[in-house]
XYZ file of C-alpha atoms in Angstrom:
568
model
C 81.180 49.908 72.588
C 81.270 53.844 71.032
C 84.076 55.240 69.450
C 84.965 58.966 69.469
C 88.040 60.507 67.241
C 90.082 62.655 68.548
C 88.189 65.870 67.780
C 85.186 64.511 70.102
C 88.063 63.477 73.055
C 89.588 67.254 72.681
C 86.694 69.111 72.911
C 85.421 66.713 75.931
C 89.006 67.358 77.631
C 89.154 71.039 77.322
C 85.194 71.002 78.513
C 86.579 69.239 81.815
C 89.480 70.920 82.627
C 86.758 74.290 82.412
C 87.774 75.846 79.767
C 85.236 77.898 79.350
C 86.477 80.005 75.759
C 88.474 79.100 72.919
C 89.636 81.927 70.120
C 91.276 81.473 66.887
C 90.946 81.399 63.083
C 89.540 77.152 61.797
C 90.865 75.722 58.848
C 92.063 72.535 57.734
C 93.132 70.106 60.024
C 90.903 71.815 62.528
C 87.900 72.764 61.040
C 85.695 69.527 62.850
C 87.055 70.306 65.776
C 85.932 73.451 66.309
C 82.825 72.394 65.125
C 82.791 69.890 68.362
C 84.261 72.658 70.704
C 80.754 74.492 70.204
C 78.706 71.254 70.266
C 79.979 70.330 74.122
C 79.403 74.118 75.401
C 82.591 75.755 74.938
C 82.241 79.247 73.474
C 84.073 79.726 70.336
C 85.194 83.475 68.752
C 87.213 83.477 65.454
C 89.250 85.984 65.090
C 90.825 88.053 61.742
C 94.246 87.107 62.945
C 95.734 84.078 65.086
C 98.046 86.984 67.025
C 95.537 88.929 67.892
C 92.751 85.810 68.926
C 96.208 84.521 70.895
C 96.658 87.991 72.719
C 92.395 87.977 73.931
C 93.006 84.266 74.951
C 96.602 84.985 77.289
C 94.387 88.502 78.677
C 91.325 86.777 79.846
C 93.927 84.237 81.330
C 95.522 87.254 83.127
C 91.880 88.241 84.009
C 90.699 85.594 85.635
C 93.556 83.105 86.119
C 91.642 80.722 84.598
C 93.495 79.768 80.790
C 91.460 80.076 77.483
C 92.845 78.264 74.359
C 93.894 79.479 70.952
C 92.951 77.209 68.442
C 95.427 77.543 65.135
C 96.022 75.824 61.887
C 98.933 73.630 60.681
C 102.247 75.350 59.571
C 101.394 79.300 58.883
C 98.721 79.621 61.602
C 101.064 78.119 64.097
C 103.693 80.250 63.843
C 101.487 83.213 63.365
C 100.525 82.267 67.242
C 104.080 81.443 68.113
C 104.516 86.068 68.716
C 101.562 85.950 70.824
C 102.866 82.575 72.956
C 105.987 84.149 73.650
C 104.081 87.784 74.810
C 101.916 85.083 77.400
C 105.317 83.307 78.297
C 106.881 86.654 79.245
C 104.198 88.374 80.476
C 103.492 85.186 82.833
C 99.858 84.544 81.988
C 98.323 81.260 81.771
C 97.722 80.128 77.956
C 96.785 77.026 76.145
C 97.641 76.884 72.491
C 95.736 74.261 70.509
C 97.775 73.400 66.892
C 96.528 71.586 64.076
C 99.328 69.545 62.324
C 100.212 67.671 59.574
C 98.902 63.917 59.154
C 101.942 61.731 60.614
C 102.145 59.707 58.103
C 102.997 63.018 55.718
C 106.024 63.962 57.879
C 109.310 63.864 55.817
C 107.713 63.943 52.265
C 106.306 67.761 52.246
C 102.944 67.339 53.645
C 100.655 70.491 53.506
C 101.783 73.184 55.775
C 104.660 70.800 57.219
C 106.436 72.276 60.059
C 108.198 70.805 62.889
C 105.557 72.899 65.505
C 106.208 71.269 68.675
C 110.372 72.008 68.781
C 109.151 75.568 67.504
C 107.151 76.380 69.875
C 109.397 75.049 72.573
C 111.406 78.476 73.387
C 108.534 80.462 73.890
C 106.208 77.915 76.565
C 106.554 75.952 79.274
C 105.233 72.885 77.842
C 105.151 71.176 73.937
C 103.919 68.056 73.587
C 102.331 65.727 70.717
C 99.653 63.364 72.350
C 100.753 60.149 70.531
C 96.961 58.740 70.685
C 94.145 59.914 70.828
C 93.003 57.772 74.303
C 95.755 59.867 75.836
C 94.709 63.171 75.079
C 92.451 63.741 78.365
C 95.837 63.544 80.060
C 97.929 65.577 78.073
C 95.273 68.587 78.715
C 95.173 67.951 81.986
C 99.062 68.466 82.208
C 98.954 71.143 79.833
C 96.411 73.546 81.855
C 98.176 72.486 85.140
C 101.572 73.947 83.626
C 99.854 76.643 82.595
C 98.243 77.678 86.010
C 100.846 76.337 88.476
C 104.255 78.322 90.064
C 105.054 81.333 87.577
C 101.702 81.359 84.773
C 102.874 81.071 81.115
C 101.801 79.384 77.699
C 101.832 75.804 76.812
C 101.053 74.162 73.261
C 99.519 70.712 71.927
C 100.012 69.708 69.122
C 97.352 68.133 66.847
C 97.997 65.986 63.933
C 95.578 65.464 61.382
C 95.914 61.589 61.993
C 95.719 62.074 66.168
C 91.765 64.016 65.692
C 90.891 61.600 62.696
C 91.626 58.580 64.796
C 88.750 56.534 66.482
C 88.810 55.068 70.042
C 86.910 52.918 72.480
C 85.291 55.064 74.801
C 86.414 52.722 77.774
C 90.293 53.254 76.452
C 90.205 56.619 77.064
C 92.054 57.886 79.819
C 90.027 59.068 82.652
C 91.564 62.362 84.298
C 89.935 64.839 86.856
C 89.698 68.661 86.796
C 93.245 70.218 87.086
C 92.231 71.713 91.790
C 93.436 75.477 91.817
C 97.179 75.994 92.341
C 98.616 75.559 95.535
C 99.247 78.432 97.575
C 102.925 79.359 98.409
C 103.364 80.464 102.415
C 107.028 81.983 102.600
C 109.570 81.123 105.688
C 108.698 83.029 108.766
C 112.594 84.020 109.735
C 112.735 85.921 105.903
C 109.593 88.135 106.797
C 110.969 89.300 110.200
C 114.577 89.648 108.293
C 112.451 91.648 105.610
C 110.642 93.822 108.582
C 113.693 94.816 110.265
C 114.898 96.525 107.119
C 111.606 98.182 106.700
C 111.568 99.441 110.290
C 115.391 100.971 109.753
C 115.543 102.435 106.422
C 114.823 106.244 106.216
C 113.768 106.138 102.394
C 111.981 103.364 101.586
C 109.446 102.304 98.799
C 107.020 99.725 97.732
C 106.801 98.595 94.438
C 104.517 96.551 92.993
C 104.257 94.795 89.712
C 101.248 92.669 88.252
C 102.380 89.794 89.650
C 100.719 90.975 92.858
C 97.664 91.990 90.267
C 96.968 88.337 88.883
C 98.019 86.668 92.619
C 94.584 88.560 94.015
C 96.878 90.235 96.738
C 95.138 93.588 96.635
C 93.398 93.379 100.417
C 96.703 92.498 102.018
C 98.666 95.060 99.932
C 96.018 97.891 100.572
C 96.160 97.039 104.139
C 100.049 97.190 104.499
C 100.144 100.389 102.599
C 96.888 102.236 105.031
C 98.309 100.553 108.308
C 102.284 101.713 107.073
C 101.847 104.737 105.368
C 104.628 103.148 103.159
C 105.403 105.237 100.094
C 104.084 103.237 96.580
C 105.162 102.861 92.772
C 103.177 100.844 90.537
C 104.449 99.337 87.870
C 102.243 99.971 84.725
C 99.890 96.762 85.447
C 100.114 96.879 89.084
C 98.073 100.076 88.675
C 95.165 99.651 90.547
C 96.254 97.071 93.373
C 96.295 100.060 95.645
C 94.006 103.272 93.999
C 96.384 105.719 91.898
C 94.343 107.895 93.652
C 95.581 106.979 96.880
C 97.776 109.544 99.110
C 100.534 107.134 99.451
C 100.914 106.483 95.544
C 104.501 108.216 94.643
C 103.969 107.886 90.628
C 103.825 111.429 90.037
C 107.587 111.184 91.478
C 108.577 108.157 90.008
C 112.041 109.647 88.916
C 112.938 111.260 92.196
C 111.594 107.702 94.441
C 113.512 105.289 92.433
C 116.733 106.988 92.689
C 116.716 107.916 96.021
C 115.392 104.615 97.963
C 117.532 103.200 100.147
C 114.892 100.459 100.505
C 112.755 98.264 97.799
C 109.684 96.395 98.683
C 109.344 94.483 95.766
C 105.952 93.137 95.062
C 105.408 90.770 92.338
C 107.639 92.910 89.988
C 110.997 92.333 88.393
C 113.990 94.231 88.395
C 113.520 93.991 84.270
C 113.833 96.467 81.244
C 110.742 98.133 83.132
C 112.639 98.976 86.437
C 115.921 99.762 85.151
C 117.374 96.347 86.133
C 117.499 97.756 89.876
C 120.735 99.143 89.254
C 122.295 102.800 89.209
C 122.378 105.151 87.712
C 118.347 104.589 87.868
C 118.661 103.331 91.801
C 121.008 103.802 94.244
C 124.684 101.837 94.317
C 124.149 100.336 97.597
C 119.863 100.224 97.354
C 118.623 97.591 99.701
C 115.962 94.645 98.315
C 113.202 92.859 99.983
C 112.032 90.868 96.970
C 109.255 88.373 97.282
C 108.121 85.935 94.089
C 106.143 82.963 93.087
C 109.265 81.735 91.216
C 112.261 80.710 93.273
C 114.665 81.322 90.078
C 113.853 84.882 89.793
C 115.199 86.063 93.033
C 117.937 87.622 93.071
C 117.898 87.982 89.484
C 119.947 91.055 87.711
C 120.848 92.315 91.366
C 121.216 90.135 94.561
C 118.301 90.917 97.000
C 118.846 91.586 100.776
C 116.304 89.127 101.238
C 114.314 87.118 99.049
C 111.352 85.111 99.491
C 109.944 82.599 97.788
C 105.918 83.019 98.389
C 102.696 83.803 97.009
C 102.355 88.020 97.336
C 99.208 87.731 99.877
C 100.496 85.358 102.690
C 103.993 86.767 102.893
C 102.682 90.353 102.941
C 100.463 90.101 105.579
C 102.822 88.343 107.602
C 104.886 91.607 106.826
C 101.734 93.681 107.753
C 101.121 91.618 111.157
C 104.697 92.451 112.014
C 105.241 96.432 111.340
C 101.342 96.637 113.530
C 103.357 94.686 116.808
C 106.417 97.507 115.833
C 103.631 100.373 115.642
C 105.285 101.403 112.585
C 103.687 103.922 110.315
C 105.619 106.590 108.120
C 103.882 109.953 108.698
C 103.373 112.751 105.836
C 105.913 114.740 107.836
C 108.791 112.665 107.815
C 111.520 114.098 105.950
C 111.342 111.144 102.727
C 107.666 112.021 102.366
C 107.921 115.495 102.179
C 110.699 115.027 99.397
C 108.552 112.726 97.391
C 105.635 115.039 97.965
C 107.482 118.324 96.643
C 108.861 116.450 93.337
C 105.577 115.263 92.848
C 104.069 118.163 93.047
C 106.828 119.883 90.541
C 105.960 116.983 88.246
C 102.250 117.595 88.621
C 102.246 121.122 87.844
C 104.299 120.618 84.652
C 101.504 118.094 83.815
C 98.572 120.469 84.243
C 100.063 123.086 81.837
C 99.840 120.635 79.314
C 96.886 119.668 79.895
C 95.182 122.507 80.037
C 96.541 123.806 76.661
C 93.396 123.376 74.818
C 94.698 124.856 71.000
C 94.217 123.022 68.148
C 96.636 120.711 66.803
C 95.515 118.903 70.262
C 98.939 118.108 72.642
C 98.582 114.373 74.211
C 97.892 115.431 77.814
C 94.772 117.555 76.751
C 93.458 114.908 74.805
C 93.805 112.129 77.929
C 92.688 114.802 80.620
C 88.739 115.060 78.785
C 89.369 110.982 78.749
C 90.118 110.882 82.382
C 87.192 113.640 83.001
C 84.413 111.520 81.233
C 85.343 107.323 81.452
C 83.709 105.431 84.405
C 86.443 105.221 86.804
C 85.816 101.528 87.384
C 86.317 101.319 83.081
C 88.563 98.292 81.935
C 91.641 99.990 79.820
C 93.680 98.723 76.970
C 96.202 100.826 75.767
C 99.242 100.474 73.352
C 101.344 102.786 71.257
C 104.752 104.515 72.490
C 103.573 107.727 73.695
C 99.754 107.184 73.792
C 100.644 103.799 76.167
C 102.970 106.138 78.140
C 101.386 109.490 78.386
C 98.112 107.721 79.203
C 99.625 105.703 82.133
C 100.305 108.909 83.540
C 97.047 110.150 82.584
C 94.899 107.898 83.060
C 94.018 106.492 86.902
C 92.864 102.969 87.821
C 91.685 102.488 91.434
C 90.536 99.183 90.805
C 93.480 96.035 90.162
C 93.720 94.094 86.611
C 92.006 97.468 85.040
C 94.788 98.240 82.643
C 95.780 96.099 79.781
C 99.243 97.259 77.552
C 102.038 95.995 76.259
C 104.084 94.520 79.353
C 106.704 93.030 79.597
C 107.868 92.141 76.244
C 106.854 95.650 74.503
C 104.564 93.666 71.939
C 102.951 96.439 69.806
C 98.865 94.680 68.446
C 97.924 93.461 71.849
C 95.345 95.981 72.367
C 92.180 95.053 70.271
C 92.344 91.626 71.473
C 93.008 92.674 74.951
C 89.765 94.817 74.769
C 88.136 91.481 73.467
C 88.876 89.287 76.445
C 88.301 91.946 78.833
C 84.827 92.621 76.851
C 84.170 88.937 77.281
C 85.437 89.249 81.472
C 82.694 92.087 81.694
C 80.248 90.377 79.738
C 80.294 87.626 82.695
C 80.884 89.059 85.611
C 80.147 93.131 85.579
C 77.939 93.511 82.713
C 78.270 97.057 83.661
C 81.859 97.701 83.312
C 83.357 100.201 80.068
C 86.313 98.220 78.030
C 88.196 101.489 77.109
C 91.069 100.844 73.909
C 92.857 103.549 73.462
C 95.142 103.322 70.626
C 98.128 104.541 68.587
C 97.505 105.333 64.916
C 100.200 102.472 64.462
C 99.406 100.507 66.818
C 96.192 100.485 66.069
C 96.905 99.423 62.090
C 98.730 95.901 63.522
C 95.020 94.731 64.154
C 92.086 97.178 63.247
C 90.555 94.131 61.538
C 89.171 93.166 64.481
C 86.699 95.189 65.006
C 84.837 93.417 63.137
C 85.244 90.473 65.323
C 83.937 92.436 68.110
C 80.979 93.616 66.016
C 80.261 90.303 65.200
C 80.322 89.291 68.780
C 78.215 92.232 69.988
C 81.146 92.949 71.980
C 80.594 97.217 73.299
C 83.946 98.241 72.910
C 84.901 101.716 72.968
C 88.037 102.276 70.432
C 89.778 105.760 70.908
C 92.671 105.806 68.230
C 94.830 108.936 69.334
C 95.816 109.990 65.791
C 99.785 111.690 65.028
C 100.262 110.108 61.611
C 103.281 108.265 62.304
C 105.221 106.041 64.821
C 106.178 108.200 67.916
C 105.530 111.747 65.545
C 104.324 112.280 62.156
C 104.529 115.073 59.888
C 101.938 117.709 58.926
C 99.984 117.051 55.802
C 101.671 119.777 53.827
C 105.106 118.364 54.821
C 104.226 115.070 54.154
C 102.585 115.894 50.751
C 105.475 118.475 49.676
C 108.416 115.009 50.899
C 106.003 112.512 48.917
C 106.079 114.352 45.622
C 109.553 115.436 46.195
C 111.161 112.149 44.922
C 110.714 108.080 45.083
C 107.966 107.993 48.060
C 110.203 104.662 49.198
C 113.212 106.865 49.597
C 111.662 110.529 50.567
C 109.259 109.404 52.821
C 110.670 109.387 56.651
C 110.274 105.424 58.340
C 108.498 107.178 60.911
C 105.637 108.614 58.592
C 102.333 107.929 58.117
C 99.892 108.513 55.483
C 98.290 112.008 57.121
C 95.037 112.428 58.620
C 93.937 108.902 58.172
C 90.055 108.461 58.475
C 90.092 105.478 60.698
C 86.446 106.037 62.005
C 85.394 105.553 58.940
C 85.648 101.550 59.485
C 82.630 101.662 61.331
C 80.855 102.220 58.017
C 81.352 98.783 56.805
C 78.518 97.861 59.760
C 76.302 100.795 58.163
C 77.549 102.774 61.493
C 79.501 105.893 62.174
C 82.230 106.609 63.826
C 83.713 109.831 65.436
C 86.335 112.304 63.817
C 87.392 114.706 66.719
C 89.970 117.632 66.432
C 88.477 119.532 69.325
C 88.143 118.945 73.331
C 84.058 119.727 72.721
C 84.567 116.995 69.937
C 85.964 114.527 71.954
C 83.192 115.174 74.191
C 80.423 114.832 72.461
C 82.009 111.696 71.031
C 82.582 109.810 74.153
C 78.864 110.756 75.251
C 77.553 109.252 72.105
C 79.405 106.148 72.486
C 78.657 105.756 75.927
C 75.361 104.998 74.778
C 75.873 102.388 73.042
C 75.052 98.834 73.914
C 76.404 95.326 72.009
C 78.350 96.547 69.453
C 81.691 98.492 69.013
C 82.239 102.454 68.457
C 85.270 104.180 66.785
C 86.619 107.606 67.781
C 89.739 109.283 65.889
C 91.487 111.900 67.437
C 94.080 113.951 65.850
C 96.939 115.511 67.976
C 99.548 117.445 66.690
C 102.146 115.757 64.884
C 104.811 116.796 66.717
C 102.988 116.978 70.067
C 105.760 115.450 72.752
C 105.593 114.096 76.310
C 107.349 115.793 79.122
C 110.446 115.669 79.260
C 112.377 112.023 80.519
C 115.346 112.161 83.059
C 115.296 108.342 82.273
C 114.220 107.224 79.423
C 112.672 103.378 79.339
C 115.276 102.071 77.607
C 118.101 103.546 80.173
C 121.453 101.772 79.807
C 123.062 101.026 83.456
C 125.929 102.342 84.025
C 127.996 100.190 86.278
């Protein structure tokens, strides 16, 4: 009878329950295992850094609702996953993490890398488990991608002790398991969506919001149809961009402010009334602001405020049950009705505001200049990953999508290093299914620094990502380099130098040397043009363009700030 060990049985389970990439850093206990993950036809990218190979796995998850797996080592390489589990967890995207562990029979005496992984990854997934044999593995990755997939998406973890993928097996003990089916789809109660269409069809202000839950459900055709057939004012949030066109006449971002507080009525799609929407509650909305609030997860309705109704449902079903309704009403909100021509006049306000910026062209470069030649010159069907305070939040403005699952940033949890290994999985997402398709990463100076590394991974990979580090030498602002050289000589750097500083005028194109390449230093709009035309041309391998702004160059001003306390 053949044996396998436990390496052999993991690879083999992974391989059935398609998993089709695995990313991460190999090392001891791991190192044969990877080895095997290659052998059965998985592809395998190591990464710089286990956060940043955990971020590419949890985007392509997002991408394609199918999980990848991060593949760590024992003790530090866990834990350096664990920041990159808990973005997946809160962010709701499907994740398998894969951790090497201590031989059992080292627990307790200070084995190498010791940890106790499985309790500490516990908080931040919705399943931790320890296969106790190797025969049983099949089914404890079967269970592991189904968690992953099924209700509300989110990160599980196995953990893999030296002993478990050393040990040897009959092949006939090994448990036989079948290919996790697709997730079952959610229909919601028929009496909730004529509830939820009455409201629609009496408010006088109402809005549709919709969050990236509706983006990784695949709701776009029933949303775009509800929103053409309605005329229903929208709000995206910044990952539902996309599910209906920013371009779109019924999309209300350019008003965001004025829509929010004024709605007497909230469609909520797939979003939650988070951090990211002011917790639904004034001084952001309105005291007595009706919800219609439909979810995948029962436990999140009525969450922070209670909802006027709220359905449990995938987003597609329940809204074109919504849809069917409102076409028997003949509803449809026309331009001229009073609530549209309010959002249309603050938008407009907004807009013009916008376009003086952007069309101040002087050098030191403002942020809206810099991401108006962007928008000018990127494919509009381009693939964007963006982080970094005001270069995420300026460019979300700046920067349309028209096509769903098209913009990659921090979400929900604010995690700062997601982009380059967002722009890796959605590299990877391109590479197999629209070979065609830009992967734009437009980064912070500091944001960038959390994981510039791994551009070497994507060189490696011939992976054609365009990097566009937008360049203020410091967190938020920097300083000019005369004021920062003039502060660093003035006394102990450690105690002179402001927290928010950065070394000035950093090269940061000049990684792209290292591959006998060049990269792109731009401090001009005909710069920044020429740059982007260069790099447009080329094919399998990364390109680097720095831009530097002016240090103190702001965003418009914020009636609401993000961070917005509620005031009760």
């Amino acid at each position: 009878m053949t044996e396998k060990n436990g390496n052999l049985i993991m690879a083999e389970s992974l391989k059935q329950q398609g998993i089709k990439y695995v990313f991460g850093i190999m090392g001891h206990p791991v190192i044969e295992l990877a080895l095997n993950i290659q052998s059965v036809g998985i592809q395998y990218l190591g990464f710089r850094n286990e956060q940043a190979a955990c971020y590419a796995a949890q985007a392509y998850g997002y991408l394609t609702r199918k999980p990848a797996a991060v593949l760590c080592v024992s003790g530090p390489g866990l834990l350096h996953v664990v920041g990159g589990m808990a973005n997946a967890q809160i962010n709701c995207w499907p994740l398998v993490v894969l951790g090497g562990s201590c031989p059992t029979d080292h627990e307790g005496i200070g084995g190498f890398q010791e940890c106790p992984q499985v309790e500490a990854c516990r908080p931040y997934c919705k399943y931790a488990a320890r296969p106790p044999t190797a025969n049983l593995i099949p089914s404890h990755v079967e269970k592991a991608v189904r968690l992953a997939t099924y209700g509300r998406p989110g990160a599980v973890y196995i953990d893999l002790p030296a002993t478990l993928l050393q040990q040897k097996v009959d092949e006939h003990n090994i448990v036989k398991v079948s290919q996790c089916p697709p997730p079952p789809l959610i229909y919601p109660q028929l009496e909730l969506i004529e509830n939820a269409v009455a409201l629609i069809t009496n408010a006088k202000r109402p809005l549709v919001i919709i969050g990236k839950g509706a983006a990784y459900s695949r709701s776009e055709k029933q949303i775009r149809e509800l929103i053409t057939s309605s005329g229903l004012p929208f709000l995206p949030t910044p990952m539902g961009k996309g599910i209906v066109p920013d371009e779109d006449v019924n999309c209300v971002s350019s008003a965001r402010t004025a829509v929010l507080q004024n709605s007497d009525l909230i469609l909520l799609l797939g979003a939650r009334l988070n951090w990211m929407l002011h917790f639904g509650r004034p001084p952001r909305f309105q005291s007595d602001v009706k919800i219609i609030q439909i979810d995948i997860c029962a436990e999140e309705l009525h969450n922070s405020v209670p909802a006027r109704v709220a359905i449990q449902s995938d987003i597609a079903p329940a809204v074109e049950g919504i849809t069917i309704l409102l076409k028997k009403k003949n509803y449809h909100m026309s331009k001229s009705n009073p609530w549209w021509r309010n959002i249309i006049s603050s938008g407009e306000k907004n807009k013009e505001i916008i376009q003086k910026l952007a069309l101040d062209t002087s050098v030191p470069l403002n942020y809206y200049a810099v991401f108006r030649e962007i928008q000018n010159m990127i494919p509009k069907d381009s693939i964007i990953c963006s982080e970094g305070a005001n270069t995420m939040d300026i460019g979300r403005t700046m920067l349309l999508n028209n096509l769903p699952r098209h913009r990659l940033d921090a979400g929900t949890f604010g995690t700062m290093g997601v982009g380059l290994g967002f722009a890796i999985a959605a590299a990877l997402y391109c590479k197999d299914n629209a070979p065609h398709k830009k992967v734009i990463c437009i980064e912070g100076d500091s944001a960038f620094g959390f994981s510039g590394m791994e551009i070497e991974t994507m060189y490696r990979y011939k992976l054609p990502i365009i990097i566009i580090v937008i360049n203020n030498n410091g967190i938020y602002g920097g300083l000019d380099t005369e004021t920062f050289r003039q502060i660093q000589q003035s006394g102990t750097p450690t105690q002179v130098i402001p927290p928010f500083a950065l070394t000035c005028e950093v090269h940061y194109e000049k990684i792209m040397e290292m591959f006998g390449k060049k990269g792109h230093y731009c401090t001009t709009i005909k710069q920044i043009q020429q740059s982007l035309k260069d790099a447009f041309q080329i094919k399998d391998e990364p390109s680097l363009i720095n831009i530097m702004i002016n240090p103190q160059a702001d965003r418009k001003e914020q009636k609401f700030a993000w961070l917005t306390e509620s005031k009760l």
